[in-house]
CSV table of C-alpha atoms and ligand atoms in Angstrom, one decimal:
chain,number,residue,atom,x,y,z
A,1,MET,CA,0.0,0.0,0.0
A,2,VAL,CA,1.3,3.4,-1.0
A,3,ARG,CA,1.6,5.7,2.0
A,4,LYS,CA,-0.2,8.9,1.4
A,5,LYS,CA,1.8,12.0,2.1
A,6,PRO,CA,0.1,14.3,4.6
A,7,GLY,CA,-1.8,17.0,2.8
A,8,ILE,CA,-1.1,20.7,3.4
A,9,GLU,CA,-4.4,21.0,5.3
A,10,LYS,CA,-3.2,18.2,7.7
A,11,LEU,CA,0.1,19.9,8.4
A,12,PHE,CA,-1.7,23.2,8.9
A,13,TYR,CA,-4.2,21.8,11.3
A,14,LYS,CA,-1.8,19.6,13.2
A,15,LYS,CA,-2.5,20.0,16.8
A,16,ILE,CA,0.0,22.1,18.7
A,17,SER,CA,-0.1,23.4,22.2
A,18,ARG,CA,-1.3,26.9,22.9
A,19,ARG,CA,2.1,27.9,24.2
A,20,ALA,CA,3.9,26.5,21.1
A,21,PHE,CA,1.3,28.2,18.9
A,22,ILE,CA,2.0,31.6,20.5
A,23,LYS,CA,5.7,31.1,20.3
A,24,LYS,CA,5.5,30.3,16.6
A,25,ALA,CA,3.2,33.2,15.9
A,26,VAL,CA,5.6,35.6,17.7
A,27,ILE,CA,8.6,34.3,15.7
A,28,GLY,CA,6.5,34.6,12.5
A,29,ILE,CA,5.5,38.1,13.2
A,30,SER,CA,9.1,39.1,14.1
A,31,VAL,CA,10.4,37.6,10.9
A,32,LEU,CA,7.8,39.5,8.9
A,33,SER,CA,8.5,42.8,10.7
A,34,LEU,CA,12.2,42.3,10.3
A,35,SER,CA,11.9,41.7,6.6
A,36,ALA,CA,9.6,44.7,6.2
A,37,TYR,CA,12.1,46.8,8.2
A,38,ALA,CA,15.0,45.5,6.1
A,39,LEU,CA,13.1,46.3,2.9
A,40,SER,CA,12.1,49.8,4.1
A,41,GLN,CA,15.8,50.5,5.1
A,42,LEU,CA,17.0,49.2,1.7
A,43,LEU,CA,14.5,51.5,-0.1
A,44,ARG,CA,15.4,54.4,2.2
A,45,SER,CA,19.1,54.0,1.6
A,46,ARG,CA,18.5,53.9,-2.1
A,47,VAL,CA,16.5,57.1,-1.9
A,48,LYS,CA,18.9,58.6,0.6
A,49,SER,CA,21.9,58.1,-1.6
A,50,ASN,CA,20.3,60.6,-4.0
A,51,ILE,CA,19.7,63.2,-1.3
A,52,PHE,CA,22.2,65.9,-0.8
A,53,ARG,CA,23.4,67.3,2.5
A,54,GLY,CA,24.6,70.7,3.7
A,55,ASP,CA,23.3,74.2,3.9
A,56,ALA,CA,22.2,76.1,0.8
A,57,PRO,CA,24.1,79.3,0.2
A,58,PRO,CA,22.5,82.3,1.9
A,59,GLU,CA,22.1,84.2,-1.4
A,60,LEU,CA,19.8,81.5,-2.7
A,61,TRP,CA,17.2,82.1,-0.2
A,62,LYS,CA,15.9,85.2,-2.0
A,63,TRP,CA,14.5,82.7,-4.5
A,64,SER,CA,12.8,80.5,-2.0
A,65,LYS,CA,9.2,79.8,-1.2
A,66,GLU,CA,7.5,77.4,1.1
A,67,ALA,CA,6.8,74.3,-1.0
A,68,TYR,CA,3.4,73.0,-1.9
A,69,HIS,CA,2.2,69.4,-1.4
A,70,TYR,CA,4.3,68.3,1.5
A,71,THR,CA,3.8,66.6,4.9
A,72,LYS,CA,5.6,67.1,8.2
A,73,LEU,CA,6.9,64.0,9.9
A,74,GLY,CA,8.3,65.3,13.2
A,75,ASN,CA,11.4,67.3,12.3
A,76,ASN,CA,11.5,65.6,8.9
A,77,VAL,CA,9.4,66.6,5.9
A,78,GLN,CA,8.1,64.6,3.0
A,79,CYS,CA,7.5,66.1,-0.5
A,80,ARG,CA,4.5,64.7,-2.3
A,81,VAL,CA,5.0,66.4,-5.7
A,82,CYS,CA,6.5,63.4,-7.4
A,83,PRO,CA,6.8,59.7,-6.9
A,84,ASN,CA,10.3,60.1,-5.4
A,85,GLN,CA,8.5,61.3,-2.2
A,86,CYS,CA,11.7,62.6,-0.7
A,87,ILE,CA,11.9,62.4,3.1
A,88,LEU,CA,14.3,65.2,4.2
A,89,GLY,CA,16.0,65.8,7.5
A,90,GLU,CA,17.1,69.2,8.6
A,91,ASN,CA,19.1,70.9,5.8
A,92,ASP,CA,18.8,67.9,3.5
A,93,ARG,CA,18.4,68.7,-0.2
A,94,SER,CA,16.0,66.8,-2.4
A,95,ILE,CA,16.7,64.4,-5.2
A,96,CYS,CA,15.6,67.1,-7.6
A,97,ARG,CA,18.3,69.4,-6.0
A,98,VAL,CA,16.0,72.3,-5.4
A,99,LYS,CA,14.1,71.5,-2.2
A,100,VAL,CA,15.4,71.8,1.3
A,101,ASN,CA,14.1,71.2,4.9
A,102,LYS,CA,14.7,74.3,7.0
A,103,ASN,CA,13.5,74.2,10.6
A,104,GLY,CA,10.9,71.5,9.8
A,105,LYS,CA,9.4,73.3,6.8
A,106,LEU,CA,10.0,72.4,3.1
A,107,TYR,CA,11.2,75.1,0.8
A,108,THR,CA,11.9,75.3,-2.9
A,109,LEU,CA,15.0,77.2,-3.9
A,110,ALA,CA,13.9,77.4,-7.5
A,111,TYR,CA,11.4,80.2,-7.5
A,112,GLY,CA,11.9,83.2,-9.9
A,113,ASN,CA,15.5,82.2,-10.8
A,114,PRO,CA,15.4,80.6,-14.2
A,115,CYS,CA,18.7,79.6,-15.8
A,116,ALA,CA,17.2,79.4,-19.3
A,117,VAL,CA,14.8,81.9,-20.9
A,118,HIS,CA,14.2,81.6,-24.6
A,119,ILE,CA,11.5,82.2,-27.2
A,120,ASP,CA,10.8,79.1,-29.2
A,121,PRO,CA,8.4,78.0,-31.9
A,122,VAL,CA,5.9,75.7,-30.2
A,123,GLU,CA,6.9,73.0,-32.8
A,124,LYS,CA,10.3,72.8,-30.9
A,125,LYS,CA,8.6,71.5,-27.7
A,126,PRO,CA,7.5,69.4,-29.8
A,127,LEU,CA,3.8,70.2,-30.0
A,128,TYR,CA,2.5,69.8,-33.6
A,129,HIS,CA,-1.3,70.0,-32.9
A,130,PHE,CA,-1.2,73.2,-30.8
A,131,LEU,CA,-1.5,76.6,-32.3
A,132,PRO,CA,1.0,75.9,-35.2
A,133,GLY,CA,3.6,78.5,-35.8
A,134,SER,CA,3.0,80.3,-32.4
A,135,ARG,CA,5.7,81.4,-30.0
A,136,ALA,CA,6.3,80.0,-26.6
A,137,LEU,CA,8.3,81.8,-23.9
A,138,SER,CA,10.3,78.9,-22.6
A,139,ILE,CA,11.7,78.9,-19.1
A,140,ALA,CA,13.6,76.4,-16.8
A,141,THR,CA,15.4,76.4,-13.5
A,142,ALA,CA,18.1,74.0,-12.4
A,143,GLY,CA,17.0,70.5,-11.3
A,144,CYS,CA,15.2,67.3,-12.3
A,145,ASN,CA,13.6,64.4,-10.5
A,146,LEU,CA,15.1,61.8,-12.8
A,147,ARG,CA,18.7,60.9,-13.7
A,148,CYS,CA,18.6,59.9,-17.4
A,149,LEU,CA,21.9,58.7,-18.8
A,150,ASN,CA,21.1,60.3,-22.1
A,151,CYS,CA,19.9,63.7,-20.8
A,152,GLN,CA,20.1,66.5,-23.4
A,153,ASN,CA,20.1,69.3,-20.9
A,154,TRP,CA,22.2,67.7,-18.2
A,155,GLN,CA,24.2,70.9,-17.5
A,156,ILE,CA,21.1,72.4,-16.0
A,157,SER,CA,18.9,69.4,-15.1
A,158,GLN,CA,21.7,67.7,-13.1
A,159,SER,CA,22.7,70.9,-11.3
A,160,LYS,CA,21.7,72.8,-8.1
A,161,PRO,CA,20.3,76.3,-8.6
A,162,GLU,CA,23.5,77.7,-7.0
A,163,GLU,CA,25.5,76.0,-9.8
A,164,THR,CA,23.7,77.7,-12.7
A,165,ARG,CA,23.7,81.3,-14.0
A,166,ASN,CA,20.2,82.6,-13.2
A,167,THR,CA,18.0,85.5,-14.1
A,168,ASN,CA,15.7,87.2,-11.7
A,169,LEU,CA,12.2,86.6,-13.1
A,170,MET,CA,9.3,86.4,-10.8
A,171,PRO,CA,6.0,85.0,-12.0
A,172,SER,CA,4.4,88.4,-12.8
A,173,GLN,CA,7.6,89.3,-14.8
A,174,VAL,CA,7.3,86.0,-16.7
A,175,ILE,CA,3.9,87.1,-17.9
A,176,SER,CA,5.1,90.6,-18.9
A,177,VAL,CA,8.0,89.1,-20.9
A,178,ALA,CA,5.7,86.7,-22.7
A,179,ARG,CA,3.2,89.5,-23.5
A,180,SER,CA,5.9,92.0,-24.7
A,181,ASN,CA,7.3,89.3,-27.0
A,182,ASP,CA,4.0,88.2,-28.5
A,183,CYS,CA,4.1,84.8,-27.1
A,184,GLU,CA,0.8,82.9,-27.1
A,185,SER,CA,2.1,80.6,-24.4
A,186,ILE,CA,4.7,80.0,-21.7
A,187,ALA,CA,6.4,76.6,-21.8
A,188,TYR,CA,7.9,75.1,-18.6
A,189,THR,CA,10.6,73.0,-20.2
A,190,TYR,CA,14.3,72.1,-20.8
A,191,SER,CA,15.1,70.7,-17.4
A,192,GLU,CA,12.1,69.2,-15.5
A,193,PRO,CA,9.4,71.6,-14.5
A,194,THR,CA,8.1,69.2,-11.8
A,195,ALA,CA,11.2,70.2,-9.9
A,196,PHE,CA,10.2,73.9,-10.0
A,197,TYR,CA,6.5,73.0,-9.3
A,198,GLU,CA,5.7,76.1,-7.2
A,199,TYR,CA,7.2,78.6,-9.7
A,200,MET,CA,5.4,76.8,-12.6
A,201,TYR,CA,2.2,76.7,-10.7
A,202,ASP,CA,2.1,80.4,-9.7
A,203,SER,CA,3.2,81.5,-13.2
A,204,SER,CA,0.6,79.3,-14.8
A,205,LYS,CA,-2.2,80.6,-12.6
A,206,LEU,CA,-1.3,84.3,-13.4
A,207,ALA,CA,-0.8,83.5,-17.1
A,208,LYS,CA,-4.2,81.8,-17.3
A,209,GLN,CA,-5.9,84.8,-15.7
A,210,GLN,CA,-4.3,87.0,-18.4
A,211,GLY,CA,-5.2,84.9,-21.4
A,212,ILE,CA,-1.7,83.3,-22.0
A,213,ARG,CA,-1.5,79.6,-22.3
A,214,ASN,CA,0.6,77.2,-20.3
A,215,LEU,CA,2.6,74.3,-21.7
A,216,TRP,CA,4.1,71.6,-19.5
A,217,ILE,CA,7.0,69.8,-21.3
A,218,THR,CA,7.8,67.0,-19.0
A,219,ASN,CA,8.9,63.5,-18.1
A,220,GLY,CA,5.4,63.0,-16.6
A,221,TYR,CA,6.9,61.9,-13.2
A,222,MET,CA,4.4,63.7,-11.0
A,223,ASN,CA,1.9,62.5,-8.4
A,224,ARG,CA,-1.7,62.7,-9.2
A,225,GLU,CA,-2.7,65.2,-6.5
A,226,ALA,CA,-0.1,67.7,-7.6
A,227,LEU,CA,-1.1,67.2,-11.2
A,228,LEU,CA,-4.8,67.7,-10.5
A,229,ASP,CA,-4.0,71.1,-9.0
A,230,LEU,CA,-1.7,72.1,-11.9
A,231,SER,CA,-4.1,70.8,-14.6
A,232,ARG,CA,-6.5,73.6,-13.9
A,233,TYR,CA,-4.1,76.0,-15.5
A,234,LEU,CA,-2.5,73.8,-18.2
A,235,ASP,CA,-3.4,74.1,-21.9
A,236,ALA,CA,-1.1,71.4,-23.3
A,237,ALA,CA,1.6,69.1,-22.4
A,238,ASN,CA,4.3,67.0,-24.1
A,239,VAL,CA,5.1,63.9,-22.0
A,240,ASP,CA,8.2,61.9,-22.5
A,241,LEU,CA,7.3,58.3,-22.4
A,242,LYS,CA,10.9,57.0,-22.2
A,243,SER,CA,10.2,53.3,-22.7
A,244,PHE,CA,7.6,50.8,-21.9
A,245,ASP,CA,9.6,48.7,-19.6
A,246,GLU,CA,10.0,49.1,-15.8
A,247,GLU,CA,13.6,47.7,-15.8
A,248,VAL,CA,14.7,50.1,-18.5
A,249,TYR,CA,13.0,53.0,-16.7
A,250,ASN,CA,14.9,52.0,-13.6
A,251,LYS,CA,18.3,51.7,-15.2
A,252,LEU,CA,18.2,54.4,-17.9
A,253,ASN,CA,16.2,57.0,-16.1
A,254,SER,CA,16.2,56.1,-12.4
A,255,GLY,CA,12.4,56.3,-12.5
A,256,ARG,CA,9.3,54.1,-12.9
A,257,LEU,CA,7.0,53.6,-15.8
A,258,ARG,CA,3.7,53.2,-14.0
A,259,PRO,CA,3.5,56.8,-12.6
A,260,VAL,CA,4.1,58.2,-16.1
A,261,LEU,CA,1.2,56.1,-17.5
A,262,GLU,CA,-0.9,57.4,-14.6
A,263,THR,CA,0.0,61.0,-15.7
A,264,LEU,CA,-1.2,60.3,-19.2
A,265,ARG,CA,-4.5,59.0,-17.9
A,266,THR,CA,-4.9,62.0,-15.6
A,267,LEU,CA,-4.2,64.5,-18.4
A,268,LYS,CA,-6.8,62.7,-20.6
A,269,GLU,CA,-9.4,62.6,-17.8
A,270,GLN,CA,-8.8,66.4,-17.1
A,271,GLY,CA,-9.1,67.3,-20.8
A,272,VAL,CA,-5.6,68.7,-21.1
A,273,TRP,CA,-4.4,68.4,-24.7
A,274,PHE,CA,-1.1,66.4,-24.8
A,275,GLU,CA,1.3,64.8,-27.2
A,276,ILE,CA,3.8,62.1,-26.4
A,277,THR,CA,7.5,61.8,-27.2
A,278,ASN,CA,9.4,58.5,-27.3
A,279,LEU,CA,13.1,58.9,-27.7
A,280,ILE,CA,14.6,55.8,-29.3
A,281,VAL,CA,18.0,55.1,-27.8
A,282,PRO,CA,19.9,52.4,-29.5
A,283,THR,CA,20.4,49.2,-27.4
A,284,TRP,CA,18.0,50.6,-24.7
A,285,THR,CA,14.7,51.5,-26.2
A,286,ASP,CA,14.8,50.3,-29.8
A,287,LYS,CA,13.1,46.9,-29.2
A,288,TYR,CA,10.2,46.6,-31.7
A,289,ASP,CA,8.2,44.3,-29.4
A,290,MET,CA,8.3,46.9,-26.6
A,291,ILE,CA,7.4,49.7,-29.0
A,292,GLU,CA,4.4,47.7,-30.2
A,293,GLU,CA,3.3,47.0,-26.7
A,294,MET,CA,3.5,50.7,-25.9
A,295,CYS,CA,1.5,51.7,-29.0
A,296,VAL,CA,-1.2,49.2,-28.2
A,297,TRP,CA,-1.4,50.4,-24.7
A,298,LEU,CA,-1.6,54.0,-25.9
A,299,TYR,CA,-4.3,53.2,-28.4
A,300,LYS,CA,-6.4,51.3,-25.8
A,301,ASN,CA,-6.0,53.7,-22.9
A,302,ILE,CA,-5.4,57.1,-24.5
A,303,GLY,CA,-7.0,56.7,-27.9
A,304,ALA,CA,-6.0,57.3,-31.5
A,305,ASP,CA,-5.9,61.1,-31.6
A,306,HIS,CA,-2.9,62.1,-29.4
A,307,PRO,CA,0.2,62.5,-31.6
A,308,LEU,CA,3.2,60.3,-30.9
A,309,HIS,CA,6.7,61.7,-31.7
A,310,PHE,CA,9.5,59.2,-32.2
A,311,SER,CA,12.6,61.2,-31.6
A,312,ARG,CA,16.1,60.5,-32.8
A,313,PHE,CA,18.8,60.0,-30.1
A,314,THR,CA,22.1,61.8,-30.5
A,315,PRO,CA,25.1,60.7,-28.4
A,316,MET,CA,24.9,62.6,-25.2
A,317,TYR,CA,26.0,62.9,-21.5
A,318,LYS,CA,26.7,59.3,-20.3
A,319,LEU,CA,25.9,57.6,-23.5
A,320,THR,CA,28.4,59.2,-25.9
A,321,HIS,CA,29.6,55.7,-26.9
A,322,LEU,CA,26.3,54.9,-28.7
A,323,PRO,CA,25.5,55.8,-32.3
A,324,PRO,CA,22.6,58.1,-33.3
A,325,THR,CA,19.3,56.2,-33.9
A,326,PRO,CA,19.2,54.9,-37.5
A,327,VAL,CA,16.5,56.7,-39.4
A,328,LYS,CA,15.2,53.2,-40.5
A,329,THR,CA,14.5,52.3,-36.9
A,330,LEU,CA,12.4,55.4,-36.4
A,331,GLU,CA,10.5,54.7,-39.6
A,332,LYS,CA,9.9,51.1,-38.5
A,333,ALA,CA,8.6,52.4,-35.1
A,334,ARG,CA,6.3,54.9,-36.9
A,335,ARG,CA,4.9,52.0,-39.0
A,336,ILE,CA,4.2,50.0,-35.9
A,337,ALA,CA,2.4,52.9,-34.3
A,338,LEU,CA,0.3,53.6,-37.4
A,339,ASP,CA,-0.6,49.9,-37.6
A,340,ALA,CA,-1.6,50.0,-34.0
A,341,GLY,CA,-4.2,52.7,-34.9
A,342,ILE,CA,-2.5,55.9,-33.7
A,343,LYS,CA,-3.5,58.5,-36.3
A,344,HIS,CA,-0.6,61.0,-36.1
A,345,VAL,CA,2.9,59.7,-35.7
A,346,TYR,CA,5.9,61.9,-36.3
A,347,ILE,CA,9.7,61.5,-36.5
A,348,GLY,CA,11.7,64.1,-34.6
A,349,ASN,CA,15.3,65.3,-34.8
A,350,VAL,CA,15.6,64.3,-38.5
A,351,PRO,CA,15.4,67.5,-40.4
A,352,LEU,CA,13.2,67.6,-43.6
A,353,HIS,CA,11.9,64.0,-43.0
A,354,LYS,CA,8.4,63.7,-44.5
A,355,ALA,CA,7.2,62.4,-41.2
A,356,ASN,CA,7.5,66.0,-39.9
A,357,ASN,CA,4.3,66.8,-41.8
A,358,THR,CA,0.8,66.3,-40.6
A,359,TYR,CA,-1.3,64.1,-42.9
A,360,CYS,CA,-5.0,63.7,-42.8
A,361,SER,CA,-5.8,60.3,-41.3
A,362,LYS,CA,-8.8,59.9,-43.7
A,363,CYS,CA,-7.8,61.3,-47.2
A,364,GLY,CA,-4.0,61.2,-46.6
A,365,LYS,CA,-3.4,64.7,-48.0
A,366,ILE,CA,-0.7,67.0,-46.4
A,367,LEU,CA,-2.5,69.2,-43.8
A,368,ILE,CA,0.5,70.9,-42.2
A,369,GLU,CA,3.8,71.0,-44.1
A,370,ARG,CA,6.8,71.8,-41.9
A,371,LYS,CA,10.4,72.7,-42.9
A,372,GLY,CA,12.3,72.5,-39.7
A,373,TYR,CA,10.2,74.5,-37.2
A,374,GLN,CA,8.6,76.6,-39.9
A,375,ILE,CA,5.1,76.1,-41.2
A,376,LYS,CA,5.0,76.1,-45.0
A,377,GLN,CA,1.3,75.4,-45.4
A,378,ASN,CA,-1.6,74.8,-43.1
A,379,ASN,CA,-4.8,73.2,-44.5
A,380,ILE,CA,-6.6,72.7,-41.2
A,381,ILE,CA,-9.7,74.9,-41.1
A,382,ASN,CA,-11.7,75.0,-37.8
A,383,GLY,CA,-10.0,71.8,-36.7
A,384,THR,CA,-11.0,69.9,-39.8
A,385,CYS,CA,-9.2,68.8,-43.0
A,386,LYS,CA,-9.9,71.3,-45.8
A,387,TYR,CA,-10.1,68.5,-48.4
A,388,CYS,CA,-12.4,65.9,-46.8
A,389,GLY,CA,-13.7,67.5,-43.6
A,390,GLU,CA,-12.2,65.0,-41.2
A,391,GLU,CA,-11.8,66.3,-37.7
A,392,ILE,CA,-8.2,66.6,-36.5
A,393,LYS,CA,-7.8,66.7,-32.8
A,394,GLY,CA,-5.7,69.4,-31.2
A,395,VAL,CA,-5.8,73.1,-30.2
A,396,TRP,CA,-6.1,75.3,-33.3
A,397,PHE,CA,-6.3,79.0,-34.1
B,1,SF4,S1,9.6,67.0,-6.6
B,1,SF4,FE1,11.7,66.9,-5.9
B,1,SF4,S2,11.6,67.0,-3.7
B,1,SF4,FE2,9.6,66.5,-4.4
B,1,SF4,S3,9.5,64.3,-4.3
B,1,SF4,FE3,10.1,64.8,-6.4
B,1,SF4,S4,12.4,64.8,-6.3
B,1,SF4,FE4,11.7,64.9,-4.2
B,2,ZN,ZN1,-8.7,64.8,-45.3
């Protein structure tokens, strides 16, 4: 006769004394709490390693303001603007390099001190379905909440505000400069505006009151609550969707994919117009399977109408050993996106490529012809194709 092994239920229900039971339970709970503690310490040390220590120079405090969206934790403070959720002790500086805990309060040191101020065509953001040919006053302070190995603006994004050359430009002055230069919009851009949230928020609020639009050019790494507040003043966004793989996000960008997808959903839900940029970095984000998965997700969750820009990588920052993205790779990615059902798919950083133009998704005619950032012809009338009447989604004059 074959001896039956005891079933799991038998082992589980095996009679033990009350004392032995309590002993085992205590051991079990201790092991669990120890593991949770070890895990929390591990996560904390990972985050802590990106946190800077030491006093900010006194002259920087003239560009400070008490931060929005933070929680006091005794003498520590926790910022809730982005998924990094920095916990800062006294004088600690945040991962994004601009926030500091002073006497148990969280302050931003990036308020009214942009290190970049330019007037750009809106096409440069890139926003191809937003007031074509208009001008955007573009501003950035130092700082970023990610650490992309391929950053194009690392000189400012990976710097503290005391390490960049700054201009004094308070929110009311930002509006005046935009107005006096005939800019239809203000773009918060170049580094990562999530880092200078308070400056962007106050400027956006003022701009909106005065009929100037606000553009958020971003990595999308922001918490929902902060984004819901900001969305009230936003007219458009371009969100970098850096890949569709958590591991790549972790290694290439020091971030996570899921919060960025949440941002896309929130913008959609709030009715903010947005376009998406995907930079194809050779050996990192050039996997066609991943690109297809991303396009299918976008089509299902965001819809067919939000433009997708595949952008060409040029060797930069810590990835200078890689070649530029082959144009054929970008073209193949574009084909994958169109086949997935996305209506408007562009190729960026390849001057004069025909995929810089906007084509009607119904009749296929050229609607907006672009040469570099210049508009050569625009055949969209009242948001529709002049040839066949198809509606083209976006924000149009
Ligand atoms: S915005 Fe800056 S301070 Fe706030 S959680 Fe993100 S990285 Fe930390
Ligand atoms: Zn048409």
